[in-house]
Short mmCIF file of C-alpha atoms in Angstrom, two decimals:
data_model
loop_
_atom_site.label_atom_id
_atom_site.label_comp_id
_atom_site.label_asym_id
_atom_site.label_seq_id
_atom_site.Cartn_x
_atom_site.Cartn_y
_atom_site.Cartn_z
CA MET A 1 -5.46 30.94 0.76
CA ALA A 2 -2.52 31.82 -1.20
CA ARG A 3 -3.47 32.41 -5.16
CA LEU A 4 -0.70 31.74 -8.01
CA ASN A 5 0.95 35.05 -9.05
CA VAL A 6 0.13 35.01 -12.69
CA ASN A 7 -1.42 38.11 -15.40
CA PRO A 8 -4.95 38.55 -15.18
CA THR A 9 -5.23 38.17 -18.72
CA ARG A 10 -8.19 35.70 -20.49
CA MET A 11 -5.29 33.75 -21.91
CA GLU A 12 -4.29 32.91 -18.20
CA LEU A 13 -7.69 32.27 -17.11
CA ALA A 14 -8.82 29.63 -19.85
CA ARG A 15 -4.96 27.58 -18.64
CA LEU A 16 -5.95 28.11 -15.05
CA GLN A 17 -9.67 26.63 -15.69
CA LYS A 18 -8.37 23.88 -17.82
CA GLN A 19 -5.47 22.72 -14.86
CA LEU A 20 -8.36 23.46 -12.36
CA THR A 21 -10.37 20.71 -14.33
CA THR A 22 -7.68 18.39 -14.54
CA ALA A 23 -6.73 18.53 -11.03
CA LYS A 24 -10.40 17.91 -9.84
CA ARG A 25 -10.40 14.69 -12.38
CA GLY A 26 -6.85 13.74 -11.09
CA HIS A 27 -8.16 13.82 -7.42
CA LYS A 28 -11.04 11.87 -7.89
CA LEU A 29 -9.11 8.92 -9.40
CA LEU A 30 -6.86 9.10 -6.31
CA LYS A 31 -9.59 9.13 -4.10
CA ASP A 32 -11.23 6.33 -5.61
CA LYS A 33 -7.77 4.56 -5.50
CA GLN A 34 -7.55 5.18 -1.92
CA ASP A 35 -10.67 4.08 -1.20
CA GLU A 36 -10.22 0.99 -2.75
CA LEU A 37 -6.60 0.23 -1.32
CA MET A 38 -7.99 0.69 2.13
CA ARG A 39 -10.93 -1.65 1.06
CA ARG A 40 -8.56 -3.94 0.40
CA PHE A 41 -5.84 -3.42 3.01
CA ILE A 42 -8.79 -3.70 5.66
CA LEU A 43 -9.46 -7.36 4.32
CA MET A 44 -6.16 -8.37 4.00
CA ILE A 45 -5.25 -7.28 7.82
CA LYS A 46 -8.04 -9.31 8.76
CA GLU A 47 -6.70 -12.23 6.95
CA ASN A 48 -3.10 -11.80 7.98
CA ASN A 49 -4.47 -11.74 11.75
CA HIS A 50 -6.04 -14.86 11.30
CA LEU A 51 -3.16 -16.56 9.52
CA ARG A 52 -0.59 -15.13 12.21
CA GLN A 53 -2.78 -16.36 15.50
CA LYS A 54 -3.16 -19.81 13.46
CA VAL A 55 1.09 -19.81 12.91
CA GLU A 56 1.75 -18.64 16.54
CA LYS A 57 -0.55 -21.48 17.87
CA MET A 58 1.56 -23.90 15.52
CA MET A 59 4.63 -22.63 16.59
CA GLU A 60 4.01 -22.61 20.07
CA SER A 61 3.32 -26.64 20.05
CA ALA A 62 5.80 -27.28 18.22
CA MET A 63 8.32 -25.22 20.43
CA ARG A 64 6.70 -27.32 23.46
CA SER A 65 7.63 -30.67 22.24
CA PHE A 66 10.74 -29.65 21.11
CA ARG A 67 11.47 -28.16 24.49
CA LEU A 68 10.45 -31.69 26.32
CA ALA A 69 12.37 -33.60 23.58
CA ASN A 70 15.46 -31.45 24.25
CA ALA A 71 15.05 -31.85 27.85
CA THR A 72 14.83 -35.73 27.84
CA LEU A 73 17.22 -36.98 24.91
CA ASN A 74 20.75 -36.24 24.38
CA GLU A 75 21.86 -32.59 22.93
CA ALA A 76 24.26 -34.20 20.73
CA PHE A 77 21.96 -36.38 18.84
CA ILE A 78 19.51 -33.65 18.18
CA GLU A 79 22.28 -31.11 16.81
CA GLU A 80 23.61 -34.02 14.65
CA LEU A 81 20.05 -34.95 13.77
CA PHE A 82 19.42 -31.08 12.19
CA ILE A 83 23.04 -30.22 11.07
CA LEU A 84 22.32 -31.62 7.62
CA PRO A 85 18.83 -30.73 5.06
CA ALA A 86 16.49 -33.44 4.84
CA THR A 87 15.52 -32.17 1.86
CA ARG A 88 16.01 -29.63 -1.13
CA VAL A 89 13.60 -26.78 -0.51
CA GLU A 90 13.42 -23.85 -3.51
CA LEU A 91 11.56 -20.45 -3.15
CA GLU A 92 10.63 -18.82 -5.88
CA MET A 93 9.54 -14.82 -6.02
CA ASP A 94 7.24 -13.54 -7.99
CA GLN A 95 5.27 -10.49 -8.48
CA LYS A 96 1.81 -9.09 -8.93
CA ASN A 97 -0.11 -6.01 -9.36
CA ILE A 98 -2.46 -4.53 -6.75
CA MET A 99 -3.67 -1.37 -7.88
CA SER A 100 -0.24 -0.43 -8.80
CA VAL A 101 0.82 -1.79 -6.07
CA ALA A 102 3.99 -4.48 -6.65
CA VAL A 103 3.78 -7.32 -4.43
CA PRO A 104 5.53 -10.37 -4.07
CA VAL A 105 4.71 -13.77 -4.68
CA LEU A 106 6.09 -16.76 -3.06
CA ASN A 107 6.26 -19.86 -4.11
CA PHE A 108 7.44 -23.12 -2.25
CA HIS A 109 8.74 -25.92 -3.96
CA TYR A 110 10.20 -29.16 -1.90
CA ASP A 111 9.49 -32.77 -1.82
CA GLU A 112 6.41 -33.78 -0.52
CA ASP A 113 7.25 -36.83 0.87
CA ILE A 114 8.86 -34.72 3.54
CA PHE A 115 5.34 -34.61 5.12
CA GLU A 116 5.51 -38.26 5.24
CA ALA A 117 8.84 -38.56 6.92
CA PRO A 118 10.57 -35.41 7.17
CA LEU A 119 13.91 -36.69 8.71
CA GLU A 120 15.34 -40.07 8.77
CA TYR A 121 16.77 -41.05 12.04
CA GLY A 122 16.93 -44.23 14.03
CA TYR A 123 14.22 -44.52 17.03
CA ILE A 124 16.32 -45.94 19.88
CA ASN A 125 17.87 -42.20 20.74
CA SER A 126 14.13 -40.55 19.49
CA ASN A 127 11.09 -40.40 21.75
CA VAL A 128 7.19 -39.39 20.87
CA PRO A 129 8.03 -35.35 21.44
CA LEU A 130 10.88 -35.12 19.00
CA ASP A 131 8.39 -37.10 16.33
CA ASN A 132 5.89 -34.66 17.47
CA ALA A 133 7.90 -31.32 16.96
CA ILE A 134 9.68 -32.71 13.71
CA GLU A 135 5.78 -33.03 12.07
CA ARG A 136 4.71 -29.72 13.21
CA PHE A 137 7.80 -27.57 12.26
CA THR A 138 7.25 -29.68 8.85
CA THR A 139 3.88 -28.65 8.59
CA VAL A 140 4.07 -25.05 9.47
CA LEU A 141 6.38 -24.34 7.09
CA PRO A 142 4.05 -23.44 4.05
CA GLN A 143 1.95 -21.22 6.83
CA LEU A 144 5.04 -19.24 7.37
CA LEU A 145 5.62 -18.44 4.03
CA ALA A 146 1.87 -17.35 3.55
CA LEU A 147 2.82 -14.88 6.36
CA THR A 148 5.38 -13.60 5.00
CA GLU A 149 4.27 -13.00 1.64
CA ILE A 150 1.18 -11.31 3.10
CA GLU A 151 2.53 -9.54 5.84
CA LYS A 152 5.11 -8.02 3.31
CA THR A 153 1.61 -7.27 0.79
CA CYS A 154 0.42 -4.82 3.90
CA GLN A 155 3.46 -3.46 4.73
CA LEU A 156 3.69 -2.27 0.92
CA MET A 157 0.22 -1.52 0.57
CA ALA A 158 0.03 0.74 3.76
CA SER A 159 2.93 2.69 2.48
CA GLU A 160 0.93 2.91 -1.31
CA ILE A 161 -2.03 4.34 1.06
CA GLU A 162 0.27 6.91 2.84
CA LYS A 163 1.50 8.07 -0.44
CA THR A 164 -1.71 8.24 -1.74
CA ARG A 165 -3.19 10.13 0.92
CA ARG A 166 -0.53 13.01 0.83
CA ARG A 167 -1.43 13.35 -2.72
CA VAL A 168 -4.97 13.62 -2.20
CA ASN A 169 -4.64 16.39 0.60
CA ALA A 170 -2.24 18.19 -1.37
CA LEU A 171 -4.66 18.30 -4.72
CA GLU A 172 -7.81 18.87 -2.32
CA TYR A 173 -6.30 21.79 0.49
CA MET A 174 -3.90 23.32 -1.67
CA THR A 175 -3.67 22.79 -5.67
CA ILE A 176 -7.57 23.05 -6.16
CA PRO A 177 -8.26 26.04 -3.74
CA GLU A 178 -5.10 28.17 -4.83
CA LEU A 179 -6.44 27.54 -8.30
CA GLU A 180 -9.93 28.20 -7.70
CA GLU A 181 -8.84 31.52 -5.90
CA THR A 182 -6.67 32.38 -8.37
CA ILE A 183 -9.92 32.04 -11.32
CA TYR A 184 -11.50 33.72 -9.05
CA TYR A 185 -9.27 37.16 -8.85
CA ILE A 186 -8.78 36.60 -12.79
CA LYS A 187 -12.69 37.39 -13.21
CA MET A 188 -12.66 39.72 -10.84
CA LYS A 189 -9.98 41.65 -12.53
CA LEU A 190 -11.19 41.03 -15.96
CA GLU A 191 -14.62 42.71 -14.74
CA GLU A 192 -12.96 45.88 -13.00
CA ASN A 193 -11.39 46.24 -16.52
CA GLU A 194 -14.62 45.74 -18.64
CA ARG A 195 -16.19 48.22 -16.22
CA SER A 196 -13.60 50.34 -16.38
CA GLU A 197 -13.20 50.48 -20.17
CA VAL A 198 -17.10 51.00 -19.78
CA THR A 199 -16.77 54.29 -18.01
CA ARG A 200 -14.31 55.51 -20.27
CA MET A 201 -16.10 54.65 -23.40
CA ILE A 202 -19.19 56.98 -21.79
CA LYS A 203 -17.20 59.61 -20.77
CA ILE A 204 -15.77 59.74 -24.29
CA LYS A 205 -18.67 59.67 -25.25
CA ASN A 206 -20.21 62.74 -23.68
CA MET A 207 -17.15 64.40 -24.10
CA ASN A 208 -17.75 64.18 -27.90
CA ARG A 209 -21.53 65.35 -27.33
CA SER A 210 -20.54 67.94 -25.20
CA ILE A 211 -18.25 69.43 -28.18
#
């Protein structure tokens, strides 16, 4: 492991020892953060997978009903039915903090009567598959919003985990070993200088005695 290019002095030794203590403390904090992020990430991934499976089943059911309705009804009628919005929908996006990660919070505001009668249309040109399709598409909307929120959160947390992992590895395999190697080098150099000084003093003392 390469050491830092510094002068082997006691002042430099004290500075590097203090820097090593800070680096080790930072490494522990980042490692704890990484572990907690991973724990929450795994829980969120499980929740995401469960919700995605649920939404996919609901969407498949809605699409089957819609394809059946599209095959049995006049296409122009279906296009006219969906050309205008049935209700006003508002989407507000906020943020919350998870382990220093700003993740989105989506709030879906709509007229709750939409679940009672999502679209107003005559029943002459309608049929059961179309009614089922509209009902299922309406029901799945909040689930889609929740899925969007949790998937974006998972993406942001995965990115933060990767950044934290790189910082932990940089401290663990580069910064801390370099500091330890440099501190060891300075200590050895200082001890060598002390031994040389002691040897020099002994020689001077012996020379004085011989005189």
